[in-house]
């Protein structure tokens, strides 16, 4: 039974889509379904990015949220039909075994589970060890390589098979808030502005980027092609309000505390200040995080594209990142959309982001 959500259907469909890095078609089709009609132009590129634009200003603002997620790729099938894999993006290997997964084949989904030796069959030393990726396999219920090979091919992508679940209040768990939340924000701003009587002076270009999880690869050609004057990457940021997290090391970010505005060398200081001013004007809660080096987001490559782009980074607080059950607060996502919409409307053709 499909659980009912008081959630924008656009976001819900994005969260339910299966789009491991390099195979983002399901999420891309949903972006096109919901935002294609709102955009003045909508296109795709050869690396799989989806790019929608609104307005015709001489200067442009790019909003970028990546639509790929972590996953796996089939690398070997043994004589007994067990499937071995490599990782797409960064996983905590503690999480690997005992998970339901879906292999995305050209003929449709094939369901399986990840397995390793049961705890009863390990000695005391082995029980304390984190398994290497090659020590875990996928069992799809077959008995031979021939049988498995009729269903699954080398190179097929794999994702965890988990549902979107409502928790208490406005909080939900899902497999891929990282970064369907940011992708949703980038295009929801475009959708709302397309219905507004007030249009930004800057041309708005919203981009759903690919392959962020293996090196921000989609953002590079997107930023090069769009060549915006200002850009904001929208991603998730680690909420640190859970047991055992050392705030002295990782900062203080709360779930439900509002959008996280990044500050540091990867961020244009004028873009940062404008985002803070917009949040203050809206009277919405926001949080600030210090980034001492290039961030692990699309912002890292956007800032350095062509002759340089005035770049900002806004994060949605997230618990349990890169696990099968990430947790986010829908209020943070909504306030992120509101902040980005206000930022877009605040831009004037006379603005100068050099410093």
XYZ file of C-alpha atoms in Angstrom:
355
model
C 0.000 0.000 0.000
C 1.313 3.467 -0.880
C 1.551 5.672 2.201
C -0.224 9.031 2.048
C 1.921 12.123 2.459
C 1.179 15.773 2.970
C 4.063 16.523 0.657
C 4.393 18.129 -2.743
C 3.911 15.339 -5.274
C 6.922 16.625 -7.204
C 9.190 16.049 -4.196
C 7.564 12.728 -3.339
C 8.024 11.359 -6.849
C 11.657 12.494 -6.852
C 12.261 10.689 -3.550
C 10.681 7.511 -4.875
C 12.700 7.552 -8.100
C 15.746 5.304 -8.472
C 18.638 7.218 -9.976
C 22.088 6.018 -8.990
C 24.941 8.130 -10.264
C 25.358 7.678 -14.008
C 21.803 6.339 -14.407
C 19.658 9.309 -13.438
C 16.886 8.848 -16.010
C 14.029 8.188 -13.541
C 14.653 11.395 -11.588
C 15.334 13.324 -14.800
C 11.979 12.309 -16.252
C 10.214 13.512 -13.095
C 11.996 16.876 -13.255
C 10.891 17.208 -16.865
C 7.327 16.158 -16.013
C 6.860 18.764 -13.300
C 9.080 21.627 -14.474
C 9.241 21.292 -18.236
C 5.970 23.115 -18.795
C 6.842 25.930 -16.389
C 10.154 26.767 -18.071
C 10.575 29.037 -21.082
C 13.139 26.560 -22.364
C 13.932 23.061 -21.151
C 16.689 20.815 -22.419
C 18.955 17.897 -21.621
C 22.663 17.548 -22.357
C 24.948 14.653 -23.213
C 25.939 14.012 -19.585
C 22.272 13.775 -18.581
C 21.744 17.148 -16.900
C 18.280 18.705 -17.127
C 18.321 22.476 -17.667
C 15.290 24.745 -17.452
C 15.303 28.517 -17.918
C 12.900 31.333 -17.110
C 13.145 34.931 -18.283
C 15.511 36.698 -20.632
C 17.689 38.976 -18.517
C 21.190 39.785 -19.727
C 22.600 38.374 -16.491
C 21.754 34.933 -15.195
C 21.387 33.005 -11.945
C 21.944 29.243 -11.945
C 20.385 27.056 -9.249
C 21.898 23.570 -9.193
C 20.788 20.503 -7.280
C 22.127 17.061 -8.123
C 19.646 14.303 -8.855
C 21.951 11.291 -8.567
C 22.270 9.115 -5.475
C 24.761 6.626 -4.132
C 24.386 3.051 -5.289
C 26.293 0.092 -6.674
C 27.280 -1.362 -10.033
C 27.313 -5.081 -10.871
C 30.921 -6.202 -11.439
C 30.926 -10.025 -11.271
C 28.590 -13.036 -11.150
C 29.970 -16.219 -9.609
C 29.239 -19.830 -10.566
C 26.366 -20.056 -8.058
C 24.665 -16.887 -9.301
C 25.748 -14.586 -6.499
C 26.296 -11.035 -7.704
C 29.260 -8.948 -6.611
C 29.448 -5.192 -7.002
C 31.461 -2.023 -6.713
C 30.284 1.153 -5.029
C 28.880 4.216 -6.762
C 29.678 7.026 -4.336
C 30.659 6.798 -0.701
C 29.071 4.131 1.495
C 29.480 3.156 5.127
C 30.332 -0.520 4.768
C 28.723 -1.225 8.143
C 25.412 -0.680 6.318
C 25.968 -3.044 3.391
C 24.678 -6.443 4.482
C 21.109 -7.537 5.066
C 19.624 -4.871 2.804
C 16.917 -5.178 0.205
C 18.168 -3.892 -3.147
C 16.924 -3.503 -6.696
C 19.063 -4.113 -9.764
C 18.006 -1.790 -12.564
C 18.243 -3.881 -15.716
C 17.271 -3.061 -19.288
C 14.292 -5.404 -18.874
C 13.085 -3.931 -15.591
C 13.836 -4.200 -11.874
C 15.280 -7.369 -10.361
C 14.985 -7.557 -6.589
C 17.510 -9.068 -4.235
C 19.159 -8.844 -0.836
C 22.748 -8.239 0.197
C 24.357 -11.050 2.131
C 27.451 -12.072 4.048
C 28.269 -14.727 6.613
C 25.874 -14.737 9.560
C 27.251 -13.654 12.926
C 26.954 -17.261 14.160
C 29.556 -18.342 11.570
C 32.180 -15.750 12.585
C 34.822 -15.941 15.227
C 35.208 -13.203 17.862
C 37.728 -11.234 15.774
C 35.613 -11.356 12.596
C 32.549 -10.064 14.442
C 34.390 -6.812 15.163
C 35.519 -6.244 11.586
C 33.770 -4.042 9.011
C 33.311 -6.059 5.807
C 35.127 -5.065 2.651
C 32.848 -4.470 -0.333
C 34.041 -7.680 -2.023
C 32.985 -9.675 1.053
C 29.317 -8.798 0.481
C 27.183 -10.062 -2.395
C 23.660 -9.752 -3.817
C 21.371 -12.791 -3.746
C 18.547 -12.619 -6.298
C 17.322 -16.146 -5.555
C 18.948 -18.037 -8.428
C 21.276 -21.053 -8.368
C 23.738 -20.547 -11.228
C 25.676 -17.984 -13.239
C 23.637 -18.856 -16.316
C 20.374 -18.221 -14.512
C 21.596 -14.934 -13.028
C 23.050 -13.778 -16.342
C 19.669 -14.128 -18.014
C 18.369 -11.494 -15.590
C 21.327 -9.254 -14.727
C 24.264 -7.908 -16.736
C 27.686 -6.631 -15.775
C 27.408 -2.854 -15.362
C 23.781 -2.815 -14.226
C 23.232 -0.212 -11.484
C 21.813 -1.087 -8.075
C 20.119 0.942 -5.335
C 18.691 0.168 -1.915
C 15.030 -0.854 -2.056
C 13.534 1.347 0.668
C 10.296 3.292 0.882
C 9.649 6.924 1.735
C 8.200 6.981 5.249
C 6.515 9.687 7.290
C 7.866 10.019 10.810
C 6.482 12.381 13.445
C 5.396 15.874 12.506
C 7.058 17.189 9.344
C 9.922 14.701 9.362
C 10.335 11.907 6.850
C 12.851 9.228 6.003
C 13.897 8.359 2.467
C 16.728 6.734 0.592
C 17.816 9.792 -1.359
C 17.055 13.133 0.263
C 20.705 13.562 -0.816
C 20.091 15.289 -3.071
C 16.554 15.032 -4.408
C 15.755 17.707 -1.810
C 18.174 20.144 -3.464
C 17.063 19.178 -6.956
C 13.458 19.807 -5.942
C 14.342 23.230 -4.509
C 16.146 24.318 -7.684
C 13.132 23.566 -9.874
C 10.389 24.442 -7.414
C 11.757 28.001 -7.407
C 11.408 28.065 -11.187
C 7.877 26.654 -10.991
C 6.749 29.240 -8.444
C 8.327 32.175 -10.235
C 6.704 31.082 -13.496
C 3.319 31.666 -11.823
C 4.314 34.918 -10.139
C 3.401 38.384 -11.389
C 6.913 39.482 -10.363
C 9.824 38.175 -12.412
C 13.499 38.398 -11.481
C 15.746 40.755 -13.435
C 18.232 37.925 -13.883
C 17.431 35.042 -16.177
C 16.870 32.009 -13.941
C 18.433 28.712 -14.995
C 17.615 25.676 -12.856
C 19.790 22.598 -13.338
C 19.360 19.006 -12.152
C 22.945 17.801 -12.264
C 24.280 14.281 -12.679
C 27.197 12.335 -11.217
C 27.801 14.588 -8.223
C 28.453 11.563 -6.036
C 31.553 10.590 -8.013
C 33.166 13.993 -8.349
C 30.634 16.761 -9.166
C 30.933 15.743 -12.821
C 27.607 16.952 -14.199
C 27.909 20.439 -12.713
C 31.068 21.177 -14.671
C 29.641 21.034 -18.226
C 26.375 22.552 -16.955
C 28.110 25.589 -15.469
C 30.358 25.905 -18.513
C 27.376 25.861 -20.859
C 25.121 28.165 -18.834
C 28.010 30.487 -17.869
C 25.953 32.247 -15.166
C 26.909 35.438 -13.389
C 25.780 33.984 -10.050
C 25.143 30.387 -9.018
C 23.877 28.614 -5.936
C 24.347 24.921 -5.334
C 21.630 23.356 -3.209
C 22.582 20.198 -1.369
C 22.090 18.542 1.996
C 24.180 19.338 5.065
C 24.910 17.204 8.094
C 22.509 17.793 10.972
C 24.572 17.282 14.123
C 21.732 17.123 16.663
C 21.954 13.430 17.489
C 23.678 11.390 20.224
C 27.491 11.148 20.110
C 28.082 13.881 17.509
C 30.912 16.187 18.597
C 29.821 19.745 17.804
C 33.341 20.971 18.553
C 34.428 19.090 15.434
C 31.353 19.202 13.202
C 29.496 22.381 14.145
C 25.923 22.878 15.313
C 23.233 22.200 12.705
C 19.725 21.237 13.764
C 17.029 19.389 11.895
C 14.162 21.866 11.630
C 16.535 24.787 12.217
C 16.164 26.134 8.705
C 18.368 26.277 5.595
C 22.118 26.064 6.136
C 24.034 28.892 4.462
C 27.677 28.042 3.841
C 30.527 30.465 4.424
C 34.180 30.030 3.466
C 36.619 30.161 0.529
C 34.327 28.138 -1.744
C 31.659 30.820 -1.293
C 31.484 34.309 -2.756
C 31.173 36.613 0.300
C 28.674 38.911 -1.401
C 26.457 35.966 -2.306
C 26.640 34.759 1.300
C 25.663 38.188 2.637
C 22.780 38.495 0.193
C 21.422 35.097 1.238
C 21.564 36.117 4.902
C 19.842 39.424 4.129
C 17.076 37.586 2.270
C 16.558 35.137 5.146
C 16.382 38.018 7.622
C 13.877 39.862 5.439
C 11.695 36.743 5.256
C 12.033 36.221 9.014
C 12.850 32.548 8.521
C 15.280 30.632 10.691
C 18.609 29.813 9.081
C 21.917 28.321 10.112
C 25.484 29.086 9.088
C 28.191 26.526 8.532
C 31.909 27.175 8.087
C 33.551 25.461 5.099
C 37.337 25.687 5.281
C 38.052 24.103 1.911
C 36.290 23.235 -1.364
C 32.999 21.693 -0.335
C 31.915 18.198 -1.271
C 29.139 19.668 -3.423
C 28.566 21.058 -6.907
C 29.689 24.445 -5.549
C 33.309 23.314 -5.659
C 33.400 23.021 -9.432
C 30.888 25.762 -10.289
C 33.023 28.396 -8.555
C 36.050 27.513 -10.702
C 34.311 27.247 -14.094
C 35.481 29.499 -16.952
C 36.713 32.789 -15.469
C 35.036 32.033 -12.127
C 31.411 32.265 -10.989
C 30.062 34.041 -7.893
C 28.872 30.951 -6.034
C 26.809 30.260 -2.943
C 25.798 27.059 -1.192
C 22.553 26.390 0.661
C 22.015 23.123 2.503
C 19.006 21.186 3.750
C 19.794 19.725 7.204
C 19.936 15.936 7.017
C 20.507 13.122 9.483
C 22.114 9.787 8.524
C 23.486 10.911 5.165
C 24.458 8.160 2.703
C 22.412 5.504 4.478
C 19.249 3.712 3.308
C 17.144 5.858 5.662
C 18.091 9.540 5.608
C 15.899 11.870 7.692
C 14.889 15.424 6.755
C 12.340 17.989 7.916
C 9.928 19.195 5.234
C 9.860 22.662 6.818
C 13.565 23.067 6.068
C 12.974 22.173 2.429
C 10.094 24.637 2.118
C 12.140 27.425 3.710
C 15.011 26.653 1.373
C 12.665 27.199 -1.581
C 11.424 30.462 -0.080
C 14.983 31.683 0.535
C 16.110 30.908 -3.009
C 13.030 32.534 -4.505
C 13.719 35.691 -2.487
C 17.376 35.635 -3.533
C 16.415 35.382 -7.201
C 14.040 38.334 -6.874
C 16.637 40.396 -5.004
C 19.127 40.394 -7.878
C 19.474 43.590 -9.867
C 21.194 44.067 -13.196
C 23.495 46.593 -11.527
C 24.745 44.104 -8.905
C 28.490 43.529 -8.803
C 29.736 40.340 -7.124
C 33.451 41.016 -7.611
C 35.422 41.601 -4.433
